[in-house]
Structures are given as C-alpha cells and as structure tokens.
PDB file of C-alpha atoms in Angstrom:
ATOM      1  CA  UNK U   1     140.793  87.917 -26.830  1.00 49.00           C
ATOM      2  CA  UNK U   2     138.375  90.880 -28.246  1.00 50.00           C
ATOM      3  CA  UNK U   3     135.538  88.332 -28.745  1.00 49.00           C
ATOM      4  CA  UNK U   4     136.386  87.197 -25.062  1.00 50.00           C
ATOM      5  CA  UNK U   5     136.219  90.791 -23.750  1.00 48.00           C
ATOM      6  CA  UNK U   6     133.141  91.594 -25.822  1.00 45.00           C
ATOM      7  CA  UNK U   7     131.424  88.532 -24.197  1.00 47.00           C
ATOM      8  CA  UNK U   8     132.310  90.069 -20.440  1.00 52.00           C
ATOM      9  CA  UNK U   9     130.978  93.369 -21.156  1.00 44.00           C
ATOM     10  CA  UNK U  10     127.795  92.421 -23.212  1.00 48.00           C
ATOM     11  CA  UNK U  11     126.710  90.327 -20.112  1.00 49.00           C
ATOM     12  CA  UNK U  12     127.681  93.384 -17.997  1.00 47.00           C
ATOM     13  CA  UNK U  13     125.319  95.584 -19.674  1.00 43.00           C
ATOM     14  CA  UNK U  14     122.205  93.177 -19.837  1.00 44.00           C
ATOM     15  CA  UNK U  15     122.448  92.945 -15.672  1.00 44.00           C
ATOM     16  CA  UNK U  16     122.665  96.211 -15.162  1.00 44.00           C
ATOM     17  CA  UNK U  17     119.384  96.718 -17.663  1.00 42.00           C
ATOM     18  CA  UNK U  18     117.504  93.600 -15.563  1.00 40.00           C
ATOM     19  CA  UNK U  19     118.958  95.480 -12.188  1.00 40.00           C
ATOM     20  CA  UNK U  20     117.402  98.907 -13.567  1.00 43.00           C
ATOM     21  CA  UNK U  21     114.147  97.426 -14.654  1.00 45.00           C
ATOM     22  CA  UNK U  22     113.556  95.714 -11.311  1.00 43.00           C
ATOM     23  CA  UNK U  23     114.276  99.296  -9.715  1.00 43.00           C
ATOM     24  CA  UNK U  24     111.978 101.294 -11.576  1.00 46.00           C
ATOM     25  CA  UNK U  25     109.173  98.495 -10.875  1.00 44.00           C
ATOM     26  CA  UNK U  26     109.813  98.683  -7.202  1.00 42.00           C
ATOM     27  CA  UNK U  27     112.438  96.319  -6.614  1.00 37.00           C
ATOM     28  CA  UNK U  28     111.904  92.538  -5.156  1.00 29.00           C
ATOM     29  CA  UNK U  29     111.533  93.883  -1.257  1.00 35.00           C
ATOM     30  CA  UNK U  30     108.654  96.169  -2.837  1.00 31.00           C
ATOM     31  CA  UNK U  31     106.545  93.497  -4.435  1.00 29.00           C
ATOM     32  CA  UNK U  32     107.151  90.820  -1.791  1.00 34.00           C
ATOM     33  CA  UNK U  33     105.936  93.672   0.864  1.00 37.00           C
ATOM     34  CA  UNK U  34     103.494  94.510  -0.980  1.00 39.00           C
ATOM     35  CA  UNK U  35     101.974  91.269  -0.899  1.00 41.00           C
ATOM     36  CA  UNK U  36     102.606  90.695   2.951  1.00 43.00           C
ATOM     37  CA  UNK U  37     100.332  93.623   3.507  1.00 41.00           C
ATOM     38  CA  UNK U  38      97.907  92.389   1.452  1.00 44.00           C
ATOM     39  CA  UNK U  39      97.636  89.519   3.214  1.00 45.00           C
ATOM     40  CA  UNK U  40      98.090  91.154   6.781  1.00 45.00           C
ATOM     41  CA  UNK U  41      95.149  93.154   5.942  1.00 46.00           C
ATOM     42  CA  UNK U  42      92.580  90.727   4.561  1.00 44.00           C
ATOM     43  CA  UNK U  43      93.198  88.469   7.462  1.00 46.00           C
ATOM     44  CA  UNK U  44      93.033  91.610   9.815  1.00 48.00           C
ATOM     45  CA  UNK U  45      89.467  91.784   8.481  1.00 51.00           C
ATOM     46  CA  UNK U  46      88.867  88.489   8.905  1.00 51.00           C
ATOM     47  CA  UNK U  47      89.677  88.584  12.197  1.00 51.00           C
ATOM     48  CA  UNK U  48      87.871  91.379  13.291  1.00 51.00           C
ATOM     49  CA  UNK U  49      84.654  90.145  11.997  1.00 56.00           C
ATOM     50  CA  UNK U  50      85.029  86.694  13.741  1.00 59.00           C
ATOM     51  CA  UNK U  51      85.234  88.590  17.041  1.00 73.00           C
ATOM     52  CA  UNK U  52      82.311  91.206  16.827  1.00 80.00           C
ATOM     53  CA  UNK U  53      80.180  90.984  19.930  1.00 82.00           C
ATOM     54  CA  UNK U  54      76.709  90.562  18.307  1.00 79.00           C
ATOM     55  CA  UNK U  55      73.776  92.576  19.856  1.00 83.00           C
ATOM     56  CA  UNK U  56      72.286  91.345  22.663  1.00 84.00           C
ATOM     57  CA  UNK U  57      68.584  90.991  22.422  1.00 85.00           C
ATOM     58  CA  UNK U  58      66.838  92.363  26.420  1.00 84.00           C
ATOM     59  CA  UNK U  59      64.824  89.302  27.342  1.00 83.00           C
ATOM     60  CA  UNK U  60      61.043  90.272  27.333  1.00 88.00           C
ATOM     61  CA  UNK U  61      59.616  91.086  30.555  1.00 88.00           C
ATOM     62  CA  UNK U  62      57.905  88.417  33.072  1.00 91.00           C
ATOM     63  CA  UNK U  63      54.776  87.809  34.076  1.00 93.00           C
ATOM     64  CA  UNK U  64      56.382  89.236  37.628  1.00 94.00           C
ATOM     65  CA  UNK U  65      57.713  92.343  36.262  1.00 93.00           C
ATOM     66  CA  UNK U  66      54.397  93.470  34.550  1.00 92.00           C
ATOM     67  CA  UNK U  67      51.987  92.837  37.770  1.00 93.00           C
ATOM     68  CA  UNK U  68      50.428  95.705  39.122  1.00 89.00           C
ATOM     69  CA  UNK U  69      49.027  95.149  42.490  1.00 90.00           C
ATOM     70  CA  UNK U  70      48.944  98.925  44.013  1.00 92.00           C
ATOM     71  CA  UNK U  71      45.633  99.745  45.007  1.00 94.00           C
ATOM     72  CA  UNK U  72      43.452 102.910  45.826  1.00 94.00           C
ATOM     73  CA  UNK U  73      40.132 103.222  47.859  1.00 95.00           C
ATOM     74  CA  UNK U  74      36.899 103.339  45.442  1.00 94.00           C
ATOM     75  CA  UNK U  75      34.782 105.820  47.577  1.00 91.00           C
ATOM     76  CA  UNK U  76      33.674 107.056  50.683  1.00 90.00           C
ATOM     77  CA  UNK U  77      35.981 109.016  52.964  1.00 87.00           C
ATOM     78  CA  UNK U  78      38.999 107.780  51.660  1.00 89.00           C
ATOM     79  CA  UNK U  79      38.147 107.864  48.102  1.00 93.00           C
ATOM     80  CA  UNK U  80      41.265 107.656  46.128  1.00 91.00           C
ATOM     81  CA  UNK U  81      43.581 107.303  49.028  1.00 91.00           C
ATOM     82  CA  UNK U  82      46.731 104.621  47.879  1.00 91.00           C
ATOM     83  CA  UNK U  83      46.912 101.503  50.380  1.00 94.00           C
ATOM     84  CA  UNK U  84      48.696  99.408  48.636  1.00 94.00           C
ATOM     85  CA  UNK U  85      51.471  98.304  46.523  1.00 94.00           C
ATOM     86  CA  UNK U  86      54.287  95.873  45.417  1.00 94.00           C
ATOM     87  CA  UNK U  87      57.559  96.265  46.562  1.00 94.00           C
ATOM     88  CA  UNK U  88      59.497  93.969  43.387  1.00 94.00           C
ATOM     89  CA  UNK U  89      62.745  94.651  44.851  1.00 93.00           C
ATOM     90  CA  UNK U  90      62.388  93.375  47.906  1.00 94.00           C
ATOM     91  CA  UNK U  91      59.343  91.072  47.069  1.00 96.00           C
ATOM     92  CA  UNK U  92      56.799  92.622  49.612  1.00 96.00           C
ATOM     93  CA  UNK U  93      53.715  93.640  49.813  1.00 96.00           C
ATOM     94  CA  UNK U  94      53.400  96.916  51.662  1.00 95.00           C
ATOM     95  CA  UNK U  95      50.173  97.995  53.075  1.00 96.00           C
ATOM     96  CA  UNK U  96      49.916 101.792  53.738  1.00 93.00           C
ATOM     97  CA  UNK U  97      48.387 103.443  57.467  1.00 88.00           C
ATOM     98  CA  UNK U  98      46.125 105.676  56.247  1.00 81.00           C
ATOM     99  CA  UNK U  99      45.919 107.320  59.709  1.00 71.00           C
ATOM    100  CA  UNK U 100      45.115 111.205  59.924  1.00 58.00           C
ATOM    101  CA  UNK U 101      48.483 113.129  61.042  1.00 56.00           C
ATOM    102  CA  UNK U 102      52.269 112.531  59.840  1.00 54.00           C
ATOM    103  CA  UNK U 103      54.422 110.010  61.430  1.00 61.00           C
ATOM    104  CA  UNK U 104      58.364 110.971  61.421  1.00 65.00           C
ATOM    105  CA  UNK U 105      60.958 108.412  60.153  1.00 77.00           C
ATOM    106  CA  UNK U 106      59.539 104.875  61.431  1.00 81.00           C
ATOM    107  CA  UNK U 107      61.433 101.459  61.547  1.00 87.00           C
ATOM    108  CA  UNK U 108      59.966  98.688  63.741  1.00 88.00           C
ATOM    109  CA  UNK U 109      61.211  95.206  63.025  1.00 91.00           C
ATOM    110  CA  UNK U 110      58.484  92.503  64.061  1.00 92.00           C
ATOM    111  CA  UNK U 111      60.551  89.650  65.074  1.00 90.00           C
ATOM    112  CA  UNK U 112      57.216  87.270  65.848  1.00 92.00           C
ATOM    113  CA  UNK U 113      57.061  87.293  62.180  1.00 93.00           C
ATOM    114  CA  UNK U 114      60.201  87.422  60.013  1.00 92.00           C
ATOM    115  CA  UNK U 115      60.625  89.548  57.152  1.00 94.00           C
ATOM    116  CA  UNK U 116      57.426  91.680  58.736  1.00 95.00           C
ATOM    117  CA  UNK U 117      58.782  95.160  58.831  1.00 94.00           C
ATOM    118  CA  UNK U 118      56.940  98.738  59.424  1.00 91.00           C
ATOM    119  CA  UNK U 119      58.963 101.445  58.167  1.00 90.00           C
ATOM    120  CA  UNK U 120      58.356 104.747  56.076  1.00 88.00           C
ATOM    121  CA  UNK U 121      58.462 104.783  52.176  1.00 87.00           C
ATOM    122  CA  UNK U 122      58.119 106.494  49.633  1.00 82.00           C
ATOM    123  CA  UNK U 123      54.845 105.987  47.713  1.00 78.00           C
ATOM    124  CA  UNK U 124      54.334 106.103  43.850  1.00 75.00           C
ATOM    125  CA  UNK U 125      53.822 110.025  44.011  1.00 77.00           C
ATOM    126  CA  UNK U 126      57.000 110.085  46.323  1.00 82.00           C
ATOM    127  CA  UNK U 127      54.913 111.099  49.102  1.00 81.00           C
ATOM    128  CA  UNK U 128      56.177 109.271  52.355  1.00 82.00           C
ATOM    129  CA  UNK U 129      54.007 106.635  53.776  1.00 85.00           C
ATOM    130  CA  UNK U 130      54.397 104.625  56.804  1.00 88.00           C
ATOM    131  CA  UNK U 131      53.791 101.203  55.914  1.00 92.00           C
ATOM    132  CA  UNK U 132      53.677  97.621  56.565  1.00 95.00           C
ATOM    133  CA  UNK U 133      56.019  95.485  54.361  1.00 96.00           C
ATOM    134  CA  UNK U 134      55.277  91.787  54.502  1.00 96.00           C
ATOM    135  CA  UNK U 135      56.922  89.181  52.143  1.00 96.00           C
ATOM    136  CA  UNK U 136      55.136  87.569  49.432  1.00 96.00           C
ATOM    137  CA  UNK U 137      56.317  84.504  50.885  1.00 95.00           C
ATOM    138  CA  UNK U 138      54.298  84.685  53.980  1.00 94.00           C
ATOM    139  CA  UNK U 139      50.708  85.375  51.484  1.00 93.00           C
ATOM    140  CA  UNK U 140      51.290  82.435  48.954  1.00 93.00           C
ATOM    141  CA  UNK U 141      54.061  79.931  50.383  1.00 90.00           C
ATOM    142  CA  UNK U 142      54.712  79.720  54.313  1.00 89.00           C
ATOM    143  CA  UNK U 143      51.782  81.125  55.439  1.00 88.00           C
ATOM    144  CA  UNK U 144      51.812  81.986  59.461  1.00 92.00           C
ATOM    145  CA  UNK U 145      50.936  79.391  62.129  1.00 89.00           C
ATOM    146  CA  UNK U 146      52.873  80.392  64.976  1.00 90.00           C
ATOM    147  CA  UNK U 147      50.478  83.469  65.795  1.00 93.00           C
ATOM    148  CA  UNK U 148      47.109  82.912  67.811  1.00 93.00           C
ATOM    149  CA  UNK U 149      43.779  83.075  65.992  1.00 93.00           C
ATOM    150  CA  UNK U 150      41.773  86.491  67.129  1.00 94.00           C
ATOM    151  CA  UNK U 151      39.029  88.466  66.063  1.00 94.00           C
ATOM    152  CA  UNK U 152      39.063  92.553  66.087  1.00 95.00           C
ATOM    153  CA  UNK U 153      40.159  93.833  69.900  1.00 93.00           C
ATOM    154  CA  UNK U 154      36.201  94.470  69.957  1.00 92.00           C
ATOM    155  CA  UNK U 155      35.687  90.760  69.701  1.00 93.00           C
ATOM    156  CA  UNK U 156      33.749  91.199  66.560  1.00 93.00           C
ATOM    157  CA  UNK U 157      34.595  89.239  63.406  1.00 94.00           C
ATOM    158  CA  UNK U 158      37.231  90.517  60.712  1.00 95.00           C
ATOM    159  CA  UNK U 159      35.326  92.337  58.190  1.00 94.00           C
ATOM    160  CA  UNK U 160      35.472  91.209  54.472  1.00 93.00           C
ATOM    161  CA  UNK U 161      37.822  88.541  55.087  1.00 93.00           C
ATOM    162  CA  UNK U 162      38.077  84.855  54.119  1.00 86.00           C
ATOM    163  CA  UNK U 163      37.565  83.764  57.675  1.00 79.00           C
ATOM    164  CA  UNK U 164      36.585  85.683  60.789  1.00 78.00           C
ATOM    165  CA  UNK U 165      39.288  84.448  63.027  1.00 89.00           C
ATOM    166  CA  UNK U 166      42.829  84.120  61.668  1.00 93.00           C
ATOM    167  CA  UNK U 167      46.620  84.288  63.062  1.00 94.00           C
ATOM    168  CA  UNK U 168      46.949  87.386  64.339  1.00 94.00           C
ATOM    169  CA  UNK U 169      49.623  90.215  66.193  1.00 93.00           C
ATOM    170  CA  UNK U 170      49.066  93.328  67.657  1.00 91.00           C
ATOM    171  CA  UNK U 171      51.530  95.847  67.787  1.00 88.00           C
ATOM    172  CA  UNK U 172      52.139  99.922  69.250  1.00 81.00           C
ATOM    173  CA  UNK U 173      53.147 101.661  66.857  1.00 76.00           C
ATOM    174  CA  UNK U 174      54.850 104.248  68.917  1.00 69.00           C
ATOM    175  CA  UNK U 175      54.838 104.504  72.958  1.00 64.00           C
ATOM    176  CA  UNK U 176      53.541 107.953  73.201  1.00 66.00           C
ATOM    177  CA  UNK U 177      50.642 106.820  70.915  1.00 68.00           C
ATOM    178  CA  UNK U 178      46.955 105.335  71.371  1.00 71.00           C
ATOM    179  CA  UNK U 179      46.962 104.171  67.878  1.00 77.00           C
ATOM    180  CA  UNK U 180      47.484 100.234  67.857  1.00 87.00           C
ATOM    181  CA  UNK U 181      48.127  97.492  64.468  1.00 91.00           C
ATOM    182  CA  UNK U 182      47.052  94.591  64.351  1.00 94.00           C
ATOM    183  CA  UNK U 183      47.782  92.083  61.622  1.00 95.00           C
ATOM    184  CA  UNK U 184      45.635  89.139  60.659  1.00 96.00           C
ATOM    185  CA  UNK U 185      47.334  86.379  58.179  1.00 94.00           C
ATOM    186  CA  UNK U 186      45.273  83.995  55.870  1.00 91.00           C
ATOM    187  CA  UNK U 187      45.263  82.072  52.841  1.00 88.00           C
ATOM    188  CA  UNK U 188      45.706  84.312  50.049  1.00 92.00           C
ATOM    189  CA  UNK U 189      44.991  87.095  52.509  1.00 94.00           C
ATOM    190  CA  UNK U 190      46.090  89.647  55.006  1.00 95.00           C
ATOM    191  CA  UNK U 191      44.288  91.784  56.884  1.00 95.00           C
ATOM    192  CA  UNK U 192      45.464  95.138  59.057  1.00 95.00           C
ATOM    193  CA  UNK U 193      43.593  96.973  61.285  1.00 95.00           C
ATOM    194  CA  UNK U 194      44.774 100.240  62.660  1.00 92.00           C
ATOM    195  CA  UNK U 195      42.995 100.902  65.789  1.00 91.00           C
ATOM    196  CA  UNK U 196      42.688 104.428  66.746  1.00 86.00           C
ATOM    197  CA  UNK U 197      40.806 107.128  69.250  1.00 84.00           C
ATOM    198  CA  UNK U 198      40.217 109.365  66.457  1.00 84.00           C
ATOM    199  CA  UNK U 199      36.843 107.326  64.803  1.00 85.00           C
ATOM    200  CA  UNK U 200      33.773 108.228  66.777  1.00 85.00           C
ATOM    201  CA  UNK U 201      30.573 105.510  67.636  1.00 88.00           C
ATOM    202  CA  UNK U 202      28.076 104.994  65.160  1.00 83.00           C
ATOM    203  CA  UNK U 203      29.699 105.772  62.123  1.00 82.00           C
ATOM    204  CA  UNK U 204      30.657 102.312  59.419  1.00 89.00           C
ATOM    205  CA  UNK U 205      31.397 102.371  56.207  1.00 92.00           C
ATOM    206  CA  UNK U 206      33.109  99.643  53.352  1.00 95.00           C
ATOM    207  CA  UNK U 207      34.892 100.024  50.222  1.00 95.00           C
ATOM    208  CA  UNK U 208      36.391  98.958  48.037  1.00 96.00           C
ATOM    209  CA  UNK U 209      40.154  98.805  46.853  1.00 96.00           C
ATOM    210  CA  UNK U 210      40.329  99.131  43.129  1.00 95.00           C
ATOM    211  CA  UNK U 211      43.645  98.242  41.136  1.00 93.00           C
ATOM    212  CA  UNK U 212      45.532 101.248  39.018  1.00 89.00           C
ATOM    213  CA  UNK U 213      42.882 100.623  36.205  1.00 91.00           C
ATOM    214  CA  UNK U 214      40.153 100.144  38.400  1.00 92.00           C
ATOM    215  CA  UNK U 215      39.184  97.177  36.399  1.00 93.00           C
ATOM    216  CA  UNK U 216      39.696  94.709  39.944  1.00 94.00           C
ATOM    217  CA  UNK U 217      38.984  95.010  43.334  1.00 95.00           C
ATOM    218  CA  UNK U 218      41.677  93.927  45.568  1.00 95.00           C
ATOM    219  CA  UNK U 219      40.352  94.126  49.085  1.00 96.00           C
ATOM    220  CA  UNK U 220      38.258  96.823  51.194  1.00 97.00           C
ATOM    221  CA  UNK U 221      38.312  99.386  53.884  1.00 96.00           C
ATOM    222  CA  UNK U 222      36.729  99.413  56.159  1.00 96.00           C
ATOM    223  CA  UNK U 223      35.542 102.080  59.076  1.00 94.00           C
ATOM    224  CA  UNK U 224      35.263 100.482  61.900  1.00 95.00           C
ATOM    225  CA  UNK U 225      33.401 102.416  64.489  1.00 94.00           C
ATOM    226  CA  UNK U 226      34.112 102.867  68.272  1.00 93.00           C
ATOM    227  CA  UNK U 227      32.161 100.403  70.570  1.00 90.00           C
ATOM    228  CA  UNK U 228      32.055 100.707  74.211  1.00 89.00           C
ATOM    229  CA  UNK U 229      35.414 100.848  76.140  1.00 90.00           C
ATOM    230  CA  UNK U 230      36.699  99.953  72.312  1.00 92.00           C
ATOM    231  CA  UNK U 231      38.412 102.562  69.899  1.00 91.00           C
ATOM    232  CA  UNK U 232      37.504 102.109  66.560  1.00 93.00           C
ATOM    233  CA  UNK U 233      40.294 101.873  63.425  1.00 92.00           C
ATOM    234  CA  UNK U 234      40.507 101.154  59.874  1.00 94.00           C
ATOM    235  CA  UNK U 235      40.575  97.413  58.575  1.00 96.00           C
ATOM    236  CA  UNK U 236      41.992  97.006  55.587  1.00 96.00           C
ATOM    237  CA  UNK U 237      41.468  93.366  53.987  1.00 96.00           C
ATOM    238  CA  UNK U 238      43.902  91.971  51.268  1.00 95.00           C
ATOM    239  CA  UNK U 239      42.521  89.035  49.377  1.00 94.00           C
ATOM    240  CA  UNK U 240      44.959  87.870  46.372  1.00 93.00           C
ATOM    241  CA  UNK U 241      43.142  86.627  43.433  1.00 93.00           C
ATOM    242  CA  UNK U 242      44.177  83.291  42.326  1.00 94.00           C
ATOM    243  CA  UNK U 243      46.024  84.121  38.830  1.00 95.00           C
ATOM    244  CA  UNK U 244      47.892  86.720  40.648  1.00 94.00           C
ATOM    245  CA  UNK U 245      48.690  84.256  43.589  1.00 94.00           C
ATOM    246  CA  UNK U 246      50.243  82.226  40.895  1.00 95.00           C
ATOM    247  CA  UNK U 247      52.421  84.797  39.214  1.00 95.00           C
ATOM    248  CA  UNK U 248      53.808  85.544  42.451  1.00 95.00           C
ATOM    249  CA  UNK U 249      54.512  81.990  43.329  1.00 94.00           C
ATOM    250  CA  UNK U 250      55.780  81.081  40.426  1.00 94.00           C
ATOM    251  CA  UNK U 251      58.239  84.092  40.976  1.00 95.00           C
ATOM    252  CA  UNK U 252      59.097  82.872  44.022  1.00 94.00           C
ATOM    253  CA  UNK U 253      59.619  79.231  43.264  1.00 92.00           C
ATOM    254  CA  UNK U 254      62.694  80.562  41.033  1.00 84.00           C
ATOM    255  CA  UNK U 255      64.645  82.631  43.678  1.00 82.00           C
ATOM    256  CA  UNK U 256      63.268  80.637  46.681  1.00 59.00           C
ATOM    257  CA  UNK U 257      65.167  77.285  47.522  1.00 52.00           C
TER     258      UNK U 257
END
C-alpha cells in the first residue's frame, strides 16, 4: 500500500516538472504560433513580390511626334515672320495671315471644304494669329476635287506652285473688310493668297519659308503687287516634301479608317 502510494505521487511530481518545463519554454500554443507566423510572413512576402507592378518603360517617340513643319520667312519684308505650323492635336496644318493690323477673335467654318477652319490661335511665342487650319488629310490622302480650278483673281498664274491652276475657294474674311482668301489645293501642296488694298503697284518680291533650323525650305511668299482694277495680297505656297508627306501619311493611315 506505501509502494502503491509512492508510485501515485512519483508520477505526480514528474508531470508537474514536464508541465513546468513546457511553461518556461513558452508552452505548446507559443511554439505552434510561433511557427504560423513564420509561415504567414514568408508567404506574405511572397505574395507581395508576385504582385509588384513592374515599371513601365514610355514608348519612344514617332516619326509623327518629332516632325517639325513650322516655318518662318527667309528675307525680305517679312523676314522672320512665322507662317506656318503643325497642329498634332488636331492633325492640321495651319497657315498664318500675315496681314498688317490685328483681327479680334475669328471663327469661320468653310463648309465647301470640311475640316477647313479659320480661327485665331495661339502661335509658338503665344502671340495670337489668325489662321487657316486645314487637315493633313486633305494635303496627302483625299485631296480636293469638288472646288473649280482658278488662277490668282488677277488671272495670273499661282506663283511658286506645282501647277498654275488648281482647286480653288475664295472667301471674306470679315464683311466690313476689303481683304479677301483664297485657297488653292494640290498634290502635296496648298497655296493661300490673302488679297488686300494695302500692297501698292509695282512692287514683287519672293521668299522663301525656311523650317525652325533653317536647314529646308518649305514654300515661299510671295508679294504680289496691285494690277489694274486688282488689289494685290500675299501668296503663300506650301509644297510638302516627299519624306515628310510620308510621315504624315503613315500617321494617318493608323487613326484614319
């Protein structure tokens, strides 16, 4: 019966040593969580790298966004006077009046033509401008047919251009105004001339319209004097080189359906 009683509390003892041991070491719900969050954790990491957005590389400009088509005057009496330039938002070519005086806020839609708009802008100095904005479209794809062929109101031939009769429109630029446009559409080519009292007889000149670099000419002005019952003007004549004509219709061919 002692031995028996021993046995009982001997076996008493050594759990209440494991118990105590397992206590002072953290216990079981220790280690096991202990372990968990290990685990959590490295495949929290895991996870977090599998999901990271990696950078995105900008895709290198086109042939379209780097062109450069504005254009100043070369010389003469207009010498460094801006004419042109490309309109990439819109994908237009606008062709500046260079007409003595300021014009207020101008919008004119030309509905003979569609997309042809003359309006005032802003040009690259933030000056405003009244110009001409004519879609790309019409220069290298559509080109204009509806129009009839003419010459200059004088009956003379269109100076510096491809041809010297091509589709043409005349438009007032304001009631109140003597000052007439006309617009002559080509191959690869516009030309505007801005008829106006204001040139006297007898007095011609031509120059030419030099790119940004002046490494290219682009087109010319010319002064156009008055003849006879005629006023004179300014003709301006776009002609697009060909590697140019075929960045822009290459543009086009990509956005156009």
């Amino acid at each position: 019966m002692t031995k028996a009683k021993t046995a009982r509390l001997m076996g008493a003892l050594l759990a209440t040593a494991v118990l105590a041991a397992c206590s002072n070491q953290g216990g079981f719900e220790s280690l096991g969580g202990t372990g968990n969050t290990s685990q959590g954790s490295s495949s929290g990491d895991n996870s977090g790298q599998g999901t990271e957005t990696p950078p995105v590389t900008p895709a290198p400009p086109s042939a379209y966004d780097k062109l450069e088509l504005s254009a100043h005057v070369g010389g003469g009496a207009y010498e460094n006077e801006q004419v042109m330039s490309l309109d990439k938002a819109n994908n237009a070519l606008l062709l500046y009046l260079p007409l003595p005086g300021a014009f207020s806020q101008l919008y004119i839609d030309v509905p003979q033509v569609k997309g042809v708009q003359i309006k005032t802008v802003l040009d690259s100095q933030q000056k405003a401008r009244v110009a001409v904005s004519i879609p790309l479209r019409l220069i290298v794809k559509d080109k204009v047919t509806t129009l009839p062929a003419s010459r200059l109101p004088n009956g003379n031939a269109l100076p510096m251009m491809p041809s010297g009769e091509l589709p043409s429109l005349g438009l007032g630029l304001n009631p109140n105004s003597s000052n007439k446009l006309y617009l002559y559409f080509g191959v690869s080519a516009v030309g505007m001339f801005v008829e106006s009292s204001f040139f006297p007889e007898y007095f011609g000149m031509t120059s030419p319209l030099k790119n940004a670099a002046g490494t290219r000419t682009l087109g010319y002005l010319t002064i156009v004097p008055k003849s006879g019952g005629y006023n004179g003007g300014l003709f301006l004549s776009f002609i697009l080189p060909n590697d140019l004509a075929k960045i822009i219709d290459d543009h086009l061919s990509g956005i156009i359906k």
